[in-house]
mmCIF file of C-alpha atoms in Angstrom:
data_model
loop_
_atom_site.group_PDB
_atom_site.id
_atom_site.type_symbol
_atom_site.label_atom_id
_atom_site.label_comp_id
_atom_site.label_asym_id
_atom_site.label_seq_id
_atom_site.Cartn_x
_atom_site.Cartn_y
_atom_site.Cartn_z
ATOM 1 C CA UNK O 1 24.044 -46.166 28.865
ATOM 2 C CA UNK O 2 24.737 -47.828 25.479
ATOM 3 C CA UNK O 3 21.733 -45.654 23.804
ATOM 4 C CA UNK O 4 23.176 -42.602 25.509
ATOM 5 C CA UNK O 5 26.463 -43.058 23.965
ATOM 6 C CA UNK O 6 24.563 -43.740 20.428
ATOM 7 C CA UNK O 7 22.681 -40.586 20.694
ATOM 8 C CA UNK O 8 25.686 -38.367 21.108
ATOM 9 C CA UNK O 9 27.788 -39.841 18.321
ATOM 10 C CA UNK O 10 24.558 -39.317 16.307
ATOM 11 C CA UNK O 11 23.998 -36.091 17.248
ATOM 12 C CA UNK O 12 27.797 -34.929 16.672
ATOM 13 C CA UNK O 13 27.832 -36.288 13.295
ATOM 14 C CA UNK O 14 24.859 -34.678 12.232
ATOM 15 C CA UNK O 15 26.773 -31.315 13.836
ATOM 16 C CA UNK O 16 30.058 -32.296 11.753
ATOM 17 C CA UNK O 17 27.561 -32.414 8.342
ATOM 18 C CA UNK O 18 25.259 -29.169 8.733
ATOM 19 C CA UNK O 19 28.570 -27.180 9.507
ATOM 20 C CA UNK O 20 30.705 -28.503 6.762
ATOM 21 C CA UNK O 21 29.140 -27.019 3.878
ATOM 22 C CA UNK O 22 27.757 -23.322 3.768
ATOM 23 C CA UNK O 23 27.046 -21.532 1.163
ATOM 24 C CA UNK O 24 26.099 -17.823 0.459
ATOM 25 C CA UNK O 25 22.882 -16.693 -0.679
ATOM 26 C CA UNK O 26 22.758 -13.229 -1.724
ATOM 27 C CA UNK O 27 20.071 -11.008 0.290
ATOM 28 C CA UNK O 28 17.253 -10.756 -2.244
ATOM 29 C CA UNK O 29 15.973 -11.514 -5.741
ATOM 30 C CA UNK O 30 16.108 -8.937 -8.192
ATOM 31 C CA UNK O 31 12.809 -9.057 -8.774
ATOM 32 C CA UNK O 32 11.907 -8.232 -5.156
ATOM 33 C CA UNK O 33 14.112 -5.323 -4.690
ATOM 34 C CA UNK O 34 11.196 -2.644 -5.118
ATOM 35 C CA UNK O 35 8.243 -5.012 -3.892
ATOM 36 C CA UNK O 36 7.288 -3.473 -0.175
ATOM 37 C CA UNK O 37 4.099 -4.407 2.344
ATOM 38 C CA UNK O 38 1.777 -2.880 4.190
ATOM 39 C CA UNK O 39 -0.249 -4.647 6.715
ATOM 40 C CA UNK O 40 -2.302 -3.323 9.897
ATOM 41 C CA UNK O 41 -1.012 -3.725 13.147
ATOM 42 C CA UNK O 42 -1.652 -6.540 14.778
ATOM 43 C CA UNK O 43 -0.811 -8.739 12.099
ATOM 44 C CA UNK O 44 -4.532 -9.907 12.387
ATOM 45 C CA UNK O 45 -7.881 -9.123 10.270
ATOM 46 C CA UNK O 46 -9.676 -8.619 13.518
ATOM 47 C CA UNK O 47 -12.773 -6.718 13.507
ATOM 48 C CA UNK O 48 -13.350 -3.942 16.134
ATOM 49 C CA UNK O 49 -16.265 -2.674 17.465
ATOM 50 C CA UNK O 50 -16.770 0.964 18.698
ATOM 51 C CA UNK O 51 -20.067 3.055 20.156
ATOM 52 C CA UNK O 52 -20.997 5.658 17.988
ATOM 53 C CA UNK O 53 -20.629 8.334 20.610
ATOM 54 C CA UNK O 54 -16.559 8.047 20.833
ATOM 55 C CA UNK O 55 -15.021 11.431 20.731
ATOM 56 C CA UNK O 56 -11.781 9.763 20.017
ATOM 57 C CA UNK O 57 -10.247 9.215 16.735
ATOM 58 C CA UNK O 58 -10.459 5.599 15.900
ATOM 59 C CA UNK O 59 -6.738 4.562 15.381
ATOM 60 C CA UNK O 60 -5.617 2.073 12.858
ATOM 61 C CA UNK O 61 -1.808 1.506 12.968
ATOM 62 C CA UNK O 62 0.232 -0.009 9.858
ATOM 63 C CA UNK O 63 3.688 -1.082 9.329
ATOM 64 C CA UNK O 64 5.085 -0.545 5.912
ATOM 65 C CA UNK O 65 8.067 -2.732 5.714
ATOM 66 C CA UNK O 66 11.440 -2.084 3.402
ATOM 67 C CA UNK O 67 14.787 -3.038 3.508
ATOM 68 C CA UNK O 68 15.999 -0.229 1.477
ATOM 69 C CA UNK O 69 16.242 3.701 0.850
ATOM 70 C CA UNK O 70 14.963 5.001 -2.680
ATOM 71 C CA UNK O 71 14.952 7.972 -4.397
ATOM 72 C CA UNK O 72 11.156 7.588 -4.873
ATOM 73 C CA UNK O 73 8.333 7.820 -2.467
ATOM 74 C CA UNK O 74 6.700 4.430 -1.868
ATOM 75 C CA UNK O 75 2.644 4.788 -1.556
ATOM 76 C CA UNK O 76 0.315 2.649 0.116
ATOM 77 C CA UNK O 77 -3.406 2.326 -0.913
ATOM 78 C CA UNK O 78 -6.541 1.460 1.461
ATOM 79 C CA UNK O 79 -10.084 2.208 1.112
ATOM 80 C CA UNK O 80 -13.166 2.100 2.972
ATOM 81 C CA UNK O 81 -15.528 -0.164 1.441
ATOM 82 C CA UNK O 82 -19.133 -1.410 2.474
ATOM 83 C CA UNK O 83 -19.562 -3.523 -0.375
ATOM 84 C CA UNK O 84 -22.040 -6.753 0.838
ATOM 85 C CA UNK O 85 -22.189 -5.432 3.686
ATOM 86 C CA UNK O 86 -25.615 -5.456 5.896
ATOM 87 C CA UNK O 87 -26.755 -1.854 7.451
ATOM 88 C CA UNK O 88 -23.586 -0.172 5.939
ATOM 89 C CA UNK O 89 -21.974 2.676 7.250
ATOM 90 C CA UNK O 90 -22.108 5.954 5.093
ATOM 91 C CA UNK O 91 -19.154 8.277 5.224
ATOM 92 C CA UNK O 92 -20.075 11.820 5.826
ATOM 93 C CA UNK O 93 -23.145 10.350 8.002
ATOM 94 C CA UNK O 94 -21.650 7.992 10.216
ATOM 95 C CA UNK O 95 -17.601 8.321 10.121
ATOM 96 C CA UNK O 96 -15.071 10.487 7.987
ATOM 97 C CA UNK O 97 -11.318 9.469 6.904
ATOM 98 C CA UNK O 98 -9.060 12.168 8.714
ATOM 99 C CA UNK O 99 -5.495 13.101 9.233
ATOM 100 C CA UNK O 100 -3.956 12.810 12.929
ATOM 101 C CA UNK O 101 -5.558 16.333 13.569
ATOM 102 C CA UNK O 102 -9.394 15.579 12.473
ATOM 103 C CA UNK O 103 -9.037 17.112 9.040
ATOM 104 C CA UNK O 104 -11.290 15.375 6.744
ATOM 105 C CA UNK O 105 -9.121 13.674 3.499
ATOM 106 C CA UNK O 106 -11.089 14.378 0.571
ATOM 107 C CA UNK O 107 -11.476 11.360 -1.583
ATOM 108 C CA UNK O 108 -13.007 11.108 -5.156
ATOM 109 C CA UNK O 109 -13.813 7.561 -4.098
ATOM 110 C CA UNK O 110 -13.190 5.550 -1.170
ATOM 111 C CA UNK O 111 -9.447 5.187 -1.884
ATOM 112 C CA UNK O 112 -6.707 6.349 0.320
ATOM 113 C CA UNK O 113 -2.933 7.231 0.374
ATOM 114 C CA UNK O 114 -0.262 6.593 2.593
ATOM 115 C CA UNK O 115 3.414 7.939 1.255
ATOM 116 C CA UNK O 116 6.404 6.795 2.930
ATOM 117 C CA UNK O 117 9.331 9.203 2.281
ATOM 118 C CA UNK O 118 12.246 7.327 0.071
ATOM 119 C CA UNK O 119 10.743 4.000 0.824
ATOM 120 C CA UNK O 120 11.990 3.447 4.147
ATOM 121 C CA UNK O 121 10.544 1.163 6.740
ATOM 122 C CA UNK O 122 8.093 3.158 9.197
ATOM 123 C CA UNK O 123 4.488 3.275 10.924
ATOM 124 C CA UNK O 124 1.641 5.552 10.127
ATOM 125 C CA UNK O 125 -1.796 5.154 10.981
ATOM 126 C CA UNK O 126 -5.316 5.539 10.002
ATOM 127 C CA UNK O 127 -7.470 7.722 11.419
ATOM 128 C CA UNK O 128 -11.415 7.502 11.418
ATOM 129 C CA UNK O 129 -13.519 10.212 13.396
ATOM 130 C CA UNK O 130 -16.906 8.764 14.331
ATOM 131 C CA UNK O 131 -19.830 11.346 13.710
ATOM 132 C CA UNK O 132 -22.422 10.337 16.225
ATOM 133 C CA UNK O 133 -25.017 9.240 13.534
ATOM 134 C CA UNK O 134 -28.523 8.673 15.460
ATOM 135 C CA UNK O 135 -29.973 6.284 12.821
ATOM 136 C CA UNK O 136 -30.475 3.368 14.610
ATOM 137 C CA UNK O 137 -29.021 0.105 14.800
ATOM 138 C CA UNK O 138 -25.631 -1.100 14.322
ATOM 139 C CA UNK O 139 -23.424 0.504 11.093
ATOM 140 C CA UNK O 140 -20.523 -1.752 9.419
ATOM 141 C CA UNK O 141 -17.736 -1.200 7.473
ATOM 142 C CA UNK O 142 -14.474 -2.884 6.426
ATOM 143 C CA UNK O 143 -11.118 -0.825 5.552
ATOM 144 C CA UNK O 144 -9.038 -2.442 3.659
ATOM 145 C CA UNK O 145 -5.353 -2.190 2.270
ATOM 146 C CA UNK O 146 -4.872 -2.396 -1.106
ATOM 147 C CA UNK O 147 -1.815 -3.562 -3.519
ATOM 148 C CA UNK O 148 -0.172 -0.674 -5.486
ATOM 149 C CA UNK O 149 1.912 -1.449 -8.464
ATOM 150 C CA UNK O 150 3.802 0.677 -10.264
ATOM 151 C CA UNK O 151 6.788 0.904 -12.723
ATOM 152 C CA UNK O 152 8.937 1.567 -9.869
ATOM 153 C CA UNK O 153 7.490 -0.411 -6.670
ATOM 154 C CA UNK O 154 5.080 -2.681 -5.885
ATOM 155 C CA UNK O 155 3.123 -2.113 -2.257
ATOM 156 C CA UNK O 156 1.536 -5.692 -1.336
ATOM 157 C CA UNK O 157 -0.559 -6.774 1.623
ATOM 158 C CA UNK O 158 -0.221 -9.772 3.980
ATOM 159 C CA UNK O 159 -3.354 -12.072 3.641
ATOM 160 C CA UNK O 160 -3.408 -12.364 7.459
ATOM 161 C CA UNK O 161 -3.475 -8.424 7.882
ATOM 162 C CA UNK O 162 -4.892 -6.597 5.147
ATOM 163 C CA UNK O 163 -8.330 -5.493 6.826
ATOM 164 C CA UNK O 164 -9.992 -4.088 9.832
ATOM 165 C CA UNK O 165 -14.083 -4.804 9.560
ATOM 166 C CA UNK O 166 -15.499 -2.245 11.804
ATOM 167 C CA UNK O 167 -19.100 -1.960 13.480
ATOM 168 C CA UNK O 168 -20.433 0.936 15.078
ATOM 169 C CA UNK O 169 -22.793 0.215 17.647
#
């Protein structure tokens, strides 16, 4: 009974000390005002395998994630990229980067942009249509999000979320 009593007066005064002082912080650094993320959906790298012969648009979800509203238009980078990559997977001949209706999105490169209106917090998504490539043999891939800095923002990527290897079977 003793110990019990102990125990409460110890955990009262540690109560009475955490609640006597508070102090206020102010929301963010300065520096961090115009520094956004975008990271897939799960928060996870996990890869994902598909079969070749899916009609559906493979569907990659991010989150780009603001506190704020600007009077710019924040822009997210990602790219497909087969770079050490065994039996790669050729766009054009395997897969093709397209909008939500199955447009292809031209690309100089393998680079990619997402725009998110005035910098506000949303979702948008990835979409990859699979071409039903008969070369044999499993294809791989790996599509990545990319920083993007600017003079006005900077669009940075979570370490635990930043790619999605794929392999088409």
């Amino acid at each position: 009974m003793k110990q019990i009593i102990y125990i409460l007066i110890a955990i009262t005064g540690m109560l009475a000390i955490a609640s006597c002082e508070k102090k206020d912080y102010p929301m963010g650094l300065e520096e961090y005002e115009h520094h956004y993320y975008a990271i897939f959906v799960p928060n996870n790298n996990t890869a994902v395998t598909v079969t070749r012969s899916q009609t559906a648009l493979l569907k990659f979800p991010v989150q780009f994630y603001s506190s704020f509203t600007r009077n710019y238009d924040a822009v997210a980078r990602y790219a497909v990229t087969t770079a050490g990559i065994s039996n790669p997977a050729v766009r054009g001949q395997d897969f093709d980067i397209v909008d939500k209706n199955g447009v292809v999105i031209p690309s100089a490169d393998t680079s990619y942009n997402m725009i998110f209106s005035q910098a506000k917090q949303a979702m948008d998504t990835i979409y990859i249509k699979l071409l039903n490539n008969a070369t044999p043999g499993a294809r791989r891939m790996e599509i990545q999000m990319l920083e993007n800095k600017t003079s006005q923002f900077y669009v940075d990527i979570f370490s635990t979320a930043f790619r999605r290897p794929v392999t088409i079977n």
